[in-house]
Amino acid sequence: MTYEDSGQAPLIYLDLEQDVALLTAALIDISSVSGNESALADAIEAALRTLDHLHVTRNGNAIVAATRQGRAERIILAGHLDTVPLPSTPGSRGTVPSSWDSDVLYGRGATDMKGGVAVQLAIAATVPAPSKDITFVFYDNEEVAAEKSGLGRLVRENRELLEADFGILLEPTNGTVEGGCNGTIRFQAHTRGLAAHSARAWMGENAIHAAAPILARLAAYQPATVSVDGLDYRESMNAVKIHGGTAGNVIPDACMVEINYRFAPDKTPAQAEAVVRELLAGFDLECTDSSAGARPGLDAPAPASFVAAVGREPLPKYGWTDVARLSEMGIPAVNFGPGDALLAHSDNEHVAAQDVRDCLAALVRWLS
Amino acid sequence: MTYEDSGQAPLIYLDLEQDVALLTAALIDISSVSGNESALADAIEAALRTLDHLHVTRNGNAIVAATRQGRAERIILAGHLDTVPLPSTPGSRGTVPSSWDSDVLYGRGATDMKGGVAVQLAIAATVPAPSKDITFVFYDNEEVAAEKSGLGRLVRENRELLEADFGILLEPTNGTVEGGCNGTIRFQAHTRGLAAHSARAWMGENAIHAAAPILARLAAYQPATVSVDGLDYRESMNAVKIHGGTAGNVIPDACMVEINYRFAPDKTPAQAEAVVRELLAGFDLECTDSSAGARPGLDAPAPASFVAAVGREPLPKYGWTDVARLSEMGIPAVNFGPGDALLAHSDNEHVAAQDVRDCLAALVRWLS
């Protein structure tokens, strides 16, 4: 989709130099549920194109804007434009339009992640000659299936625009640097038996009973905490679903246990798969889904100077984020953004104005 | 419902003195899926009312016909009129009308249990002065929910008609006396946890893992074989269903295991419940369903003489049958009928003509 034919709605003007918390509110007010990011992307593209120090490229509803100051290092500041759907519970404040309660801003995307996008835009407008070259990346469809990801599309179609030494994803971290992320892998374990009337159970074989050792091994498993590049990644191994049996008088002939292993970024998905296959040796395991984790890489020069500028002890990130996509491209990356990740997607999504301002201040300090 | 207003269809004439296998075919040809027994009940009632030595009572689609010879003992010969629905698979032979393949009779109800009903009717017509008084009981709605049972209705409304020293239920047993039946009791075991994102599993509690000991104890349980009145009842204890979990990235907060215990008739349902509660001590168990078993009672004079007349080693019955209903009234009862119970309800339901004749011959021998 090109800019010209992207929608019928009139273009919305964004003032990138206003207070970054007010800018956050303005971004929330342009609803951008996944798949419907064009109005917001149009407004951002138009605002960025007024800035002479930026080279702007649009791809669908993703926008890449880069400084070309000839600095020794280039960093990426990345954020997604989309949000999850609006709350369905009447009276929820985590919706559109935004609203204020004292100095706290409520609205869909307040934490995930229009505060972070506002910080990106404020830097784009107010730091025209940063100490490191910056590539600003805004993208669509982060909250939906991985194959729709706007960042994934940029990696496939415009990879040359994403060359960088370090990446910061402005996902909510309460203003602390969160490095890397755990990987995730899922399996279905299937046990099989032989159906029979439960009055003559000995004519059958019970597939649910056959799953007993799977649950026992999972329940007894002691997940590791693995130190990677100085951060401690806490792993977990869980049955997330179980299903078996057809009727109250039939010996069940099939049972399925779904298992999710969240593994530290010292392991590849293949190594994580080996851990699960060793734990559940002897069972029929089907791997249904996996995503690599990302090492924090905080010992490289750019991340190290960034952590020093933020001035707070970095933490490991547990949930999978697009940091892993940058990491796969060989770009060390961290999460750093305003707001509490636990409020993301909630009916009550909100962010403190000061947190958005503090996040901006830390980045400006580092980049000036 | 009275006889006169029970249906618009013309009354079907049944010749009770024809070959009992041909009579079975005639009964199959009057379709009587549960809830639609009136045409068959009408035909049977009309045929029985022509026999002067019987006192006939109708209750809905159940019929009780009794000899009054003043004998020292009275026995019940009981059978249900209804069948499960016709097969839905095209070309199935276990349907209506019946068909012959050499001397094997195919059709819905061939085994369960129009062969048995034909034997009852043949005795009613051809043994006018039996050595023991006989109460013939024909009833509706055996194949559906227990509260619809025609035999249950007779027990509630016409209990005085059901006084007897011994009962024979003509369910298919391949012509062997099968005594009593196991009881059955069901539980739902619920485990509860705390939902959390599986990336931060330590914030939650896994309800599926909490069910591991339930499955382990069930899988390890060694069911007993219990000798009752000389017959060996094999018990069983099984998880018949399990369900837990809501999504691949959520720590499950609830899991349910359904358990079915089939217990020997030396135990009451309360005693069976105690067995399960002891095995699964510490878990939240909800009893959802129970039915008492029935002792075979083969050491009493009437059953003993009947077993001797049949001349084959009696066996325990495993599945629950209406024998338990008679047993609850204090009437020892056994199953004895033509056909293989494993063919009951099958698309291929059939019975050998000679098996029906042999069953009739054994009963006539005993009753003459």
XYZ file of C-alpha atoms in Angstrom:
736
model
C 0.000 0.000 0.000
C 1.420 3.434 -0.876
C 0.926 6.548 1.191
C -1.406 8.151 -1.361
C -3.996 5.353 -1.458
C -3.798 4.297 2.155
C -7.154 5.656 3.278
C -10.003 8.094 2.818
C -9.733 9.696 6.274
C -8.242 13.197 6.408
C -4.615 13.322 7.518
C -4.175 13.978 11.240
C -1.547 16.531 12.226
C 0.845 15.469 15.002
C 2.897 18.026 16.937
C 6.065 16.065 17.736
C 7.543 18.865 19.865
C 4.750 19.051 22.441
C 5.139 17.450 25.878
C 5.788 13.749 25.190
C 2.948 12.686 27.510
C 0.489 14.840 25.550
C 1.927 13.366 22.356
C 1.241 9.903 23.809
C -2.406 10.913 24.339
C -2.614 12.155 20.742
C -1.272 8.808 19.500
C -3.770 6.852 21.612
C -6.570 8.961 20.143
C -5.731 7.603 16.668
C -7.076 4.052 17.109
C -4.714 1.487 15.557
C -5.873 -2.015 16.364
C -3.752 -4.575 14.469
C -4.582 -4.442 10.752
C -5.971 -0.920 11.062
C -2.803 1.102 11.510
C -3.026 3.215 8.346
C -4.420 6.437 9.897
C -1.682 6.418 12.524
C 1.022 5.467 10.021
C -0.147 8.274 7.699
C 0.037 10.849 10.505
C 3.509 9.694 11.582
C 4.871 9.559 8.054
C 3.600 13.073 7.330
C 5.133 14.432 10.528
C 8.501 12.766 9.900
C 8.646 13.982 6.299
C 8.691 17.570 7.589
C 12.049 16.844 9.291
C 14.918 17.520 6.875
C 17.516 15.526 8.812
C 15.587 12.264 8.312
C 15.410 9.938 5.313
C 11.945 8.406 5.372
C 10.826 5.140 3.736
C 7.354 3.654 3.929
C 6.491 -0.020 3.471
C 2.809 -0.765 3.946
C 2.043 0.606 7.389
C 5.683 0.454 8.484
C 7.922 3.512 8.379
C 11.706 3.702 8.605
C 13.305 7.137 9.204
C 17.101 7.441 9.444
C 19.581 10.172 10.335
C 22.675 10.314 8.124
C 25.203 12.129 10.315
C 28.111 9.833 9.430
C 28.525 8.692 13.045
C 30.709 5.715 13.978
C 27.711 3.832 15.409
C 24.133 3.412 14.299
C 21.327 2.399 16.623
C 17.737 1.376 15.998
C 14.846 2.768 18.045
C 11.891 0.535 17.251
C 8.223 0.380 18.220
C 5.028 -1.109 16.935
C 2.044 1.035 16.000
C -0.696 -1.499 16.605
C -2.641 -2.308 19.738
C -4.789 -5.220 20.807
C -8.556 -4.655 20.345
C -10.422 -2.187 22.520
C -11.766 -3.553 25.824
C -15.228 -5.097 25.615
C -16.071 -4.422 29.266
C -18.251 -1.312 29.542
C -16.619 1.441 31.539
C -13.059 0.275 30.882
C -10.598 3.161 30.781
C -7.981 1.382 28.697
C -9.818 2.383 25.534
C -10.044 5.124 22.872
C -10.113 8.109 23.281
C -7.569 8.535 26.049
C -8.401 10.151 29.367
C -6.450 11.657 32.233
C -6.700 10.935 35.931
C -4.422 13.485 37.557
C -1.078 12.843 35.837
C -1.879 9.275 34.752
C -2.904 8.696 31.137
C -5.451 5.959 30.418
C -6.169 4.437 27.024
C -5.608 1.484 24.714
C -1.886 1.410 23.982
C -0.947 3.674 26.897
C 1.599 1.049 27.995
C 1.793 -1.161 24.910
C 3.217 0.925 23.381
C 2.181 4.431 22.353
C 4.255 5.909 25.186
C 7.301 4.321 23.590
C 6.297 5.472 20.091
C 5.848 9.027 21.425
C 9.400 8.888 22.835
C 10.712 7.772 19.418
C 8.902 10.636 17.684
C 10.042 13.225 20.222
C 13.673 12.184 19.704
C 13.219 12.262 15.940
C 11.970 15.838 16.144
C 14.180 17.265 18.901
C 17.582 15.568 18.497
C 18.516 16.441 14.918
C 22.234 15.745 15.393
C 22.500 12.758 17.740
C 25.839 11.369 18.943
C 25.033 8.099 17.165
C 23.134 7.744 13.917
C 19.579 6.617 14.592
C 17.197 4.509 12.519
C 13.630 4.964 13.765
C 11.437 1.961 12.949
C 7.646 2.054 13.318
C 5.765 -1.062 12.289
C 2.370 -2.717 12.103
C 0.875 -6.035 13.230
C 3.019 -6.915 16.224
C 0.085 -8.122 18.343
C -1.060 -10.812 15.890
C 0.355 -13.940 14.251
C 4.109 -13.734 13.631
C 3.737 -14.056 9.849
C 1.846 -10.723 9.739
C 4.561 -8.795 11.565
C 5.488 -5.503 9.909
C 9.003 -5.843 11.332
C 9.299 -9.288 9.778
C 8.191 -7.790 6.456
C 10.839 -5.056 6.708
C 13.483 -7.697 7.447
C 12.433 -9.586 4.299
C 11.909 -6.599 1.972
C 14.069 -3.739 3.288
C 16.802 -5.403 5.236
C 19.350 -2.811 4.072
C 17.427 -0.169 6.052
C 17.899 -2.099 9.274
C 21.700 -2.279 9.491
C 22.724 -1.177 12.979
C 25.105 -1.835 15.855
C 22.484 -1.944 18.566
C 18.730 -1.865 18.907
C 16.350 -0.516 21.517
C 12.771 -1.704 21.429
C 10.586 0.751 23.335
C 8.283 -1.912 24.815
C 7.205 -1.141 28.409
C 9.855 -2.034 30.993
C 9.111 0.546 33.674
C 12.109 2.521 32.492
C 14.622 -0.233 33.226
C 16.790 -1.838 30.557
C 15.545 -5.393 30.018
C 17.964 -7.454 28.010
C 17.324 -10.246 25.533
C 14.465 -12.639 26.040
C 13.722 -16.262 26.748
C 12.842 -18.543 23.862
C 9.650 -20.566 23.740
C 8.888 -24.006 22.374
C 5.662 -26.038 22.446
C 4.980 -29.741 22.121
C 1.980 -32.008 22.045
C 2.570 -35.303 23.817
C 0.153 -37.986 22.654
C -0.630 -41.184 24.506
C -2.766 -43.846 22.942
C -4.785 -46.723 24.372
C -7.615 -48.988 23.403
C -11.261 -48.048 23.897
C -13.508 -50.442 25.823
C -16.641 -50.234 27.929
C -15.553 -49.182 31.410
C -17.550 -52.113 32.853
C -14.962 -54.358 31.142
C -11.969 -52.064 31.559
C -9.507 -54.951 31.198
C -10.518 -55.249 27.526
C -9.029 -51.771 26.946
C -5.953 -49.702 27.681
C -6.252 -46.375 29.434
C -4.534 -43.544 27.532
C -5.118 -41.062 30.377
C -3.351 -43.356 32.838
C -0.547 -43.621 30.279
C -0.087 -39.844 30.576
C 0.547 -40.058 34.340
C 4.357 -40.141 33.998
C 4.262 -37.077 31.720
C 2.525 -35.022 34.381
C 4.668 -36.496 37.129
C 7.906 -35.603 35.323
C 6.680 -32.088 34.515
C 5.518 -31.522 38.086
C 8.859 -32.737 39.478
C 10.997 -30.834 36.969
C 13.114 -28.110 38.559
C 13.445 -25.332 35.985
C 16.894 -23.768 35.772
C 17.897 -20.135 36.142
C 20.631 -19.504 33.600
C 23.045 -16.585 33.661
C 23.607 -15.211 30.144
C 25.886 -12.186 29.591
C 25.449 -11.299 33.246
C 21.639 -11.485 33.410
C 19.745 -14.318 35.096
C 17.086 -15.948 32.904
C 14.509 -17.949 34.788
C 13.189 -20.885 32.774
C 9.878 -22.716 33.096
C 8.409 -25.984 31.864
C 4.655 -26.464 31.996
C 1.750 -28.543 30.850
C -0.555 -25.841 29.500
C -3.375 -28.066 28.248
C -4.564 -31.620 28.689
C -7.435 -33.396 27.053
C -8.536 -37.021 26.991
C -11.597 -39.266 27.092
C -14.929 -39.278 25.305
C -17.598 -40.563 27.686
C -18.125 -41.501 31.301
C -18.347 -45.227 30.524
C -15.566 -45.616 27.951
C -11.908 -46.368 28.617
C -10.122 -43.461 26.878
C -8.064 -44.400 23.835
C -6.249 -41.055 23.447
C -4.871 -38.284 25.618
C -2.962 -35.143 24.648
C -0.763 -32.995 26.868
C 0.465 -29.654 25.509
C 3.783 -28.545 26.966
C 5.400 -25.098 26.868
C 9.095 -24.738 27.680
C 10.431 -21.195 28.108
C 14.184 -21.503 27.781
C 17.085 -19.163 28.476
C 18.817 -17.536 25.484
C 21.924 -19.675 25.997
C 20.032 -22.374 24.052
C 18.881 -22.648 20.466
C 15.370 -24.014 19.842
C 17.036 -27.304 18.823
C 18.842 -27.489 22.164
C 15.593 -26.652 23.976
C 13.844 -29.425 22.056
C 16.531 -31.863 23.227
C 15.850 -30.887 26.858
C 12.145 -31.681 26.499
C 12.766 -34.900 24.580
C 15.170 -36.085 27.265
C 12.740 -35.230 30.077
C 9.864 -37.007 28.322
C 11.864 -39.819 26.760
C 9.664 -42.662 25.601
C 6.679 -40.483 24.763
C 5.345 -39.468 21.361
C 6.216 -35.752 21.176
C 5.268 -33.433 18.343
C 6.916 -29.999 18.282
C 4.199 -27.529 17.259
C 5.854 -24.142 17.626
C 9.177 -22.561 18.586
C 10.842 -19.146 18.710
C 14.476 -18.523 19.543
C 15.321 -16.356 22.525
C 17.783 -13.449 22.381
C 21.006 -12.952 24.320
C 21.127 -9.574 26.067
C 24.555 -8.715 24.591
C 25.014 -5.979 27.187
C 28.806 -6.295 27.128
C 29.104 -4.708 23.651
C 30.113 -0.987 23.647
C 26.817 0.615 22.605
C 24.598 -1.359 25.015
C 27.112 -0.883 27.817
C 27.122 2.902 27.376
C 23.334 2.905 27.189
C 22.965 0.931 30.412
C 25.381 3.379 32.058
C 23.334 6.352 30.800
C 20.083 4.875 32.146
C 21.823 4.339 35.468
C 19.699 1.422 36.682
C 20.590 -2.230 37.065
C 19.473 -4.043 33.887
C 17.069 -6.966 34.182
C 16.399 -10.007 32.038
C 13.280 -9.927 29.842
C 11.133 -13.050 30.168
C 8.458 -12.656 27.549
C 9.321 -13.054 23.880
C 9.590 -9.682 22.085
C 10.804 -8.434 18.717
C 14.229 -8.042 20.314
C 14.632 -11.667 19.197
C 14.074 -10.638 15.562
C 16.867 -8.059 15.767
C 19.058 -10.539 17.593
C 18.566 -13.045 14.769
C 19.913 -10.393 12.367
C 23.019 -10.083 14.526
C 21.928 -6.820 16.162
C 22.176 -6.898 19.965
C 19.000 -5.351 21.320
C 17.244 -4.524 24.561
C 13.806 -3.473 25.693
C 13.518 -0.056 27.319
C 10.274 1.849 27.542
C 7.754 3.596 29.786
C 4.958 1.771 31.593
C 4.351 -1.516 33.368
C 4.285 -4.556 31.057
C 1.773 -6.233 33.384
C -0.812 -3.600 32.376
C -0.380 -4.327 28.676
C -3.618 -5.578 27.069
C -5.554 -4.936 30.271
C -8.917 -3.178 30.428
C -7.198 -0.674 32.665
C -4.152 0.139 30.525
C -2.425 3.319 31.686
C 0.936 5.047 32.004
C 2.205 7.832 34.258
C 3.056 11.009 32.313
C 6.319 11.322 34.226
C 7.409 7.810 33.193
C 7.139 8.763 29.520
C 9.098 11.964 30.158
C 11.779 10.094 32.160
C 12.239 7.557 29.406
C 12.668 10.330 26.852
C 15.127 12.157 29.120
C 17.324 9.063 29.568
C 17.524 8.484 25.828
C 18.188 12.142 25.050
C 20.974 12.127 27.684
C 22.594 9.151 25.988
C 22.139 10.440 22.434
C 23.183 14.065 22.922
C -51.659 -44.027 28.578
C -54.382 -46.624 28.339
C -54.484 -49.402 25.795
C -57.373 -47.870 23.844
C -55.736 -44.523 23.127
C -52.200 -45.725 22.727
C -51.919 -45.264 18.981
C -53.606 -44.978 15.626
C -51.765 -47.905 13.999
C -53.781 -51.086 13.467
C -53.117 -53.791 16.041
C -50.509 -56.312 14.912
C -51.327 -59.970 15.529
C -48.570 -62.037 17.134
C -48.608 -65.843 16.984
C -46.938 -66.774 20.273
C -46.926 -70.506 19.488
C -44.840 -70.340 16.311
C -41.150 -71.265 16.350
C -39.556 -68.903 18.897
C -36.920 -67.739 16.369
C -39.680 -66.753 13.917
C -41.460 -65.022 16.784
C -38.208 -63.089 17.438
C -38.208 -61.940 13.809
C -41.852 -60.836 14.142
C -40.940 -58.795 17.248
C -37.967 -57.154 15.488
C -40.277 -56.174 12.637
C -42.320 -54.030 15.041
C -39.822 -51.192 15.537
C -39.656 -50.101 19.189
C -36.910 -47.564 19.677
C -37.030 -46.174 23.233
C -40.065 -43.911 23.655
C -41.845 -45.548 20.701
C -42.790 -48.902 22.189
C -46.576 -48.559 21.954
C -47.156 -50.622 18.774
C -45.140 -53.506 20.214
C -46.711 -53.144 23.668
C -50.191 -53.156 22.061
C -49.449 -56.330 20.105
C -48.042 -58.106 23.164
C -50.872 -57.007 25.437
C -53.474 -58.193 22.918
C -51.755 -61.561 22.528
C -51.425 -62.097 26.296
C -55.066 -61.160 26.924
C -56.142 -64.152 24.826
C -54.482 -66.469 27.413
C -56.967 -67.331 30.166
C -54.322 -68.483 32.669
C -52.719 -65.020 32.828
C -53.755 -61.906 34.736
C -52.665 -58.963 32.615
C -51.997 -55.390 33.785
C -50.860 -52.528 31.597
C -49.021 -49.423 32.824
C -48.016 -47.076 30.010
C -46.028 -49.267 27.660
C -45.190 -51.778 30.379
C -47.185 -55.002 30.785
C -47.288 -57.398 33.707
C -48.867 -60.834 33.175
C -49.013 -63.323 36.052
C -50.017 -66.949 36.479
C -52.019 -67.715 39.613
C -51.435 -71.424 40.133
C -50.913 -71.170 43.898
C -47.348 -72.486 43.680
C -44.948 -72.286 46.638
C -42.559 -70.089 44.662
C -43.041 -67.202 42.245
C -40.460 -66.100 39.750
C -40.209 -63.074 37.498
C -39.258 -63.349 33.835
C -38.453 -59.801 32.724
C -37.410 -58.101 29.512
C -37.435 -54.646 27.993
C -39.336 -53.882 24.805
C -37.242 -50.972 23.595
C -34.143 -50.921 21.424
C -31.478 -48.342 20.741
C -32.032 -46.324 17.534
C -31.661 -47.962 14.136
C -28.131 -47.972 12.669
C -27.253 -44.881 10.636
C -24.658 -46.668 8.487
C -26.181 -47.592 5.122
C -26.252 -51.333 4.504
C -26.229 -52.250 8.194
C -28.116 -55.458 8.852
C -28.853 -54.769 12.515
C -31.930 -52.780 11.500
C -35.682 -53.108 10.809
C -37.101 -55.214 9.171
C -35.212 -58.322 10.200
C -33.443 -60.557 7.709
C -32.095 -64.061 7.712
C -28.687 -65.315 6.709
C -28.940 -69.096 6.825
C -30.098 -69.721 10.433
C -28.859 -66.390 11.817
C -31.401 -63.633 12.382
C -30.266 -60.034 11.836
C -32.095 -56.950 13.022
C -32.252 -54.191 15.624
C -32.948 -55.883 18.947
C -31.938 -59.359 17.728
C -29.635 -59.664 20.738
C -30.822 -56.787 22.927
C -33.360 -58.210 23.542
C -36.182 -59.343 21.322
C -34.873 -62.910 21.415
C -35.359 -62.815 25.191
C -38.808 -61.247 24.881
C -39.798 -63.962 22.384
C -38.745 -66.606 24.929
C -40.903 -64.910 27.592
C -43.907 -64.852 25.254
C -43.411 -68.467 24.162
C -43.393 -69.617 27.795
C -46.453 -67.488 28.536
C -48.341 -69.210 25.733
C -47.039 -72.775 25.988
C -46.517 -73.407 29.724
C -49.994 -72.708 31.168
C -49.345 -74.630 34.387
C -45.705 -74.023 35.351
C -44.047 -75.636 38.381
C -43.523 -72.165 39.867
C -45.854 -69.236 39.472
C -44.515 -66.799 36.909
C -44.830 -63.043 36.607
C -43.948 -61.921 33.105
C -42.749 -58.313 33.006
C -42.342 -56.391 29.743
C -41.237 -52.772 30.023
C -40.270 -49.669 28.091
C -37.349 -47.232 28.125
C -34.515 -49.393 29.378
C -31.958 -47.993 26.914
C -32.319 -44.369 28.025
C -31.855 -42.316 31.193
C -32.626 -44.276 34.372
C -35.487 -41.967 35.388
C -37.444 -42.987 32.264
C -37.225 -46.707 32.989
C -40.529 -48.535 32.668
C -39.346 -51.040 35.275
C -38.573 -48.182 37.644
C -42.099 -46.854 37.038
C -43.617 -50.275 37.822
C -41.585 -50.452 41.048
C -42.972 -47.038 42.065
C -46.581 -47.512 40.920
C -47.293 -51.262 40.881
C -44.850 -52.713 43.325
C -47.445 -55.261 44.500
C -47.317 -56.877 41.045
C -43.594 -57.512 41.375
C -43.484 -59.693 44.501
C -41.356 -62.748 43.747
C -38.755 -65.143 45.137
C -36.393 -64.930 42.205
C -35.989 -62.992 38.973
C -34.571 -63.814 35.579
C -33.785 -60.955 33.237
C -33.602 -62.253 29.676
C -30.721 -59.967 28.626
C -28.238 -61.648 26.274
C -25.740 -63.880 28.091
C -25.041 -66.470 25.401
C -27.304 -68.874 27.266
C -25.192 -68.891 30.425
C -26.505 -67.762 33.795
C -24.788 -64.486 34.675
C -25.325 -63.528 38.264
C -25.687 -60.136 39.873
C -23.721 -57.170 38.572
C -20.996 -54.757 39.558
C -21.986 -51.344 40.837
C -20.718 -48.142 39.280
C -19.787 -44.790 40.790
C -18.369 -41.671 39.153
C -16.443 -38.727 40.540
C -15.018 -35.511 39.250
C -11.697 -34.616 40.846
C -10.947 -30.909 40.562
C -7.540 -29.334 40.983
C -7.143 -25.594 41.041
C -4.209 -23.303 40.414
C -3.512 -19.702 39.557
C -3.449 -18.435 35.974
C -0.372 -16.553 34.774
C 1.400 -15.925 31.496
C 3.566 -18.963 30.828
C 6.545 -16.634 30.249
C 6.321 -15.853 33.970
C 5.161 -19.259 35.123
C 6.389 -18.666 38.686
C 3.630 -16.057 39.116
C 1.056 -18.864 38.732
C 0.268 -22.348 39.983
C -0.214 -25.182 37.547
C -3.504 -27.051 38.084
C -2.582 -29.735 35.522
C 0.649 -30.522 37.379
C -1.446 -30.690 40.553
C -3.419 -33.537 38.939
C -0.272 -35.647 38.436
C -0.725 -37.628 41.672
C -4.346 -38.397 40.754
C -3.274 -40.051 37.503
C -0.302 -41.720 39.169
C -2.483 -43.260 41.896
C -5.117 -44.411 39.388
C -2.463 -45.882 37.093
C -0.821 -47.728 39.992
C -4.088 -48.948 41.526
C -4.486 -52.718 41.409
C -8.199 -53.402 41.058
C -9.483 -56.293 43.141
C -11.340 -59.394 42.050
C -13.934 -60.107 44.713
C -15.719 -63.403 45.215
C -19.398 -62.858 46.043
C -21.727 -65.830 46.569
C -19.244 -67.987 44.680
C -18.798 -65.755 41.604
C -15.689 -63.682 40.966
C -16.372 -59.992 40.262
C -13.536 -58.163 38.614
C -13.395 -54.504 39.612
C -11.877 -51.571 37.737
C -10.905 -47.992 38.537
C -10.308 -45.601 35.682
C -9.859 -41.995 34.700
C -12.398 -41.738 31.883
C -11.956 -38.051 31.066
C -9.471 -35.299 31.748
C -9.602 -31.668 30.785
C -7.480 -28.678 31.718
C -5.926 -25.518 30.327
C -7.179 -22.679 28.169
C -4.345 -21.478 25.935
C -0.818 -22.371 24.913
C 0.718 -19.465 26.828
C -1.318 -19.531 30.049
C -0.549 -21.509 33.189
C -3.749 -23.536 33.696
C -5.807 -22.618 36.742
C -8.165 -25.631 36.667
C -8.081 -29.293 35.740
C -10.808 -31.923 36.014
C -10.374 -35.689 36.069
C -13.485 -37.876 35.799
C -13.145 -41.229 37.512
C -15.307 -44.331 37.139
C -15.076 -47.105 39.724
C -16.846 -50.367 38.911
C -17.146 -52.181 42.207
C -18.096 -55.703 43.201
C -21.568 -56.258 44.699
C -20.092 -56.928 48.135
C -19.996 -53.134 48.545
C -22.677 -50.502 48.806
C -22.209 -47.286 46.843
C -21.213 -45.626 50.129
C -18.498 -48.218 50.675
C -17.323 -47.771 47.079
C -17.175 -44.017 47.623
C -14.973 -44.597 50.658
C -12.548 -46.650 48.539
C -12.169 -43.815 46.027
C -11.906 -41.142 48.707
C -9.173 -43.118 50.440
C -7.235 -43.672 47.212
C -7.463 -39.998 46.283
C -7.219 -38.562 49.783
C -6.380 -34.873 49.756
C -8.167 -34.133 46.488
C -11.438 -32.318 45.910
C -13.802 -35.105 44.818
C -17.392 -34.631 43.744
C -19.532 -37.765 43.385
C -21.646 -37.258 40.269
C -23.405 -40.588 39.824
C -23.733 -43.994 41.444
C -25.689 -47.219 41.048
C -25.586 -50.143 43.445
C -24.473 -53.509 42.156
C -26.398 -56.723 42.781
C -25.276 -59.879 44.554
C -25.856 -63.001 42.466
C -27.721 -64.774 45.291
C -27.214 -68.127 43.563
C -27.241 -70.064 46.838
C -30.996 -69.528 47.378
C -33.228 -72.518 46.398
C -34.847 -71.088 43.229
C -31.636 -69.758 41.634
C -29.768 -72.912 42.605
C -32.326 -75.140 40.925
C -32.335 -72.887 37.871
C -28.533 -73.018 37.545
C -28.753 -76.804 37.824
C -31.426 -76.920 35.086
C -29.315 -74.795 32.725
C -26.400 -77.114 33.407
C -23.613 -74.633 32.696
C -21.186 -72.956 35.090
C -22.654 -69.548 36.045
C -20.573 -66.418 35.423
C -20.494 -62.983 37.015
C -22.164 -60.143 35.089
C -19.978 -57.068 34.804
C -22.194 -54.469 33.199
C -24.978 -52.873 35.201
C -28.404 -54.305 34.329
C -31.920 -54.106 35.742
C -31.018 -57.134 37.863
C -29.805 -54.454 40.300
C -33.319 -52.976 40.445
C -34.804 -56.345 41.409
C -31.968 -56.921 43.864
C -32.762 -53.592 45.544
C -36.336 -54.865 46.077
C -34.899 -57.927 47.817
C -35.426 -60.254 44.843
C -32.324 -62.253 43.912
C -32.011 -62.112 40.158
C -29.791 -63.272 37.320
C -29.341 -62.550 33.635
C -30.036 -65.405 31.246
C -30.832 -64.918 27.591
C -29.941 -65.740 23.993
C -27.284 -63.851 22.046
C -23.909 -62.264 22.588
C -23.982 -59.088 24.698
C -21.002 -57.741 22.733
C -23.270 -57.473 19.659
C -25.841 -55.382 21.499
C -26.278 -51.903 19.943
C -23.980 -52.852 17.048
C -24.753 -52.142 13.400
C -24.486 -55.854 12.908
C -26.813 -57.048 15.666
C -27.825 -60.692 15.195
C -28.708 -63.888 17.027
C -28.577 -67.546 16.005
C -32.047 -69.111 15.783
C -30.836 -72.154 17.708
C -29.633 -69.967 20.634
C -33.153 -68.597 21.079
C -34.607 -72.112 20.914
C -32.007 -73.441 23.417
C -32.758 -70.656 25.869
C -36.486 -71.422 25.659
C -35.821 -75.150 26.101
C -33.729 -74.612 29.262
C -36.443 -72.487 30.863
C -39.251 -74.848 29.877
C -37.243 -77.754 31.350
C -36.948 -75.917 34.632
C -40.542 -74.681 34.722
C -42.346 -77.855 33.638
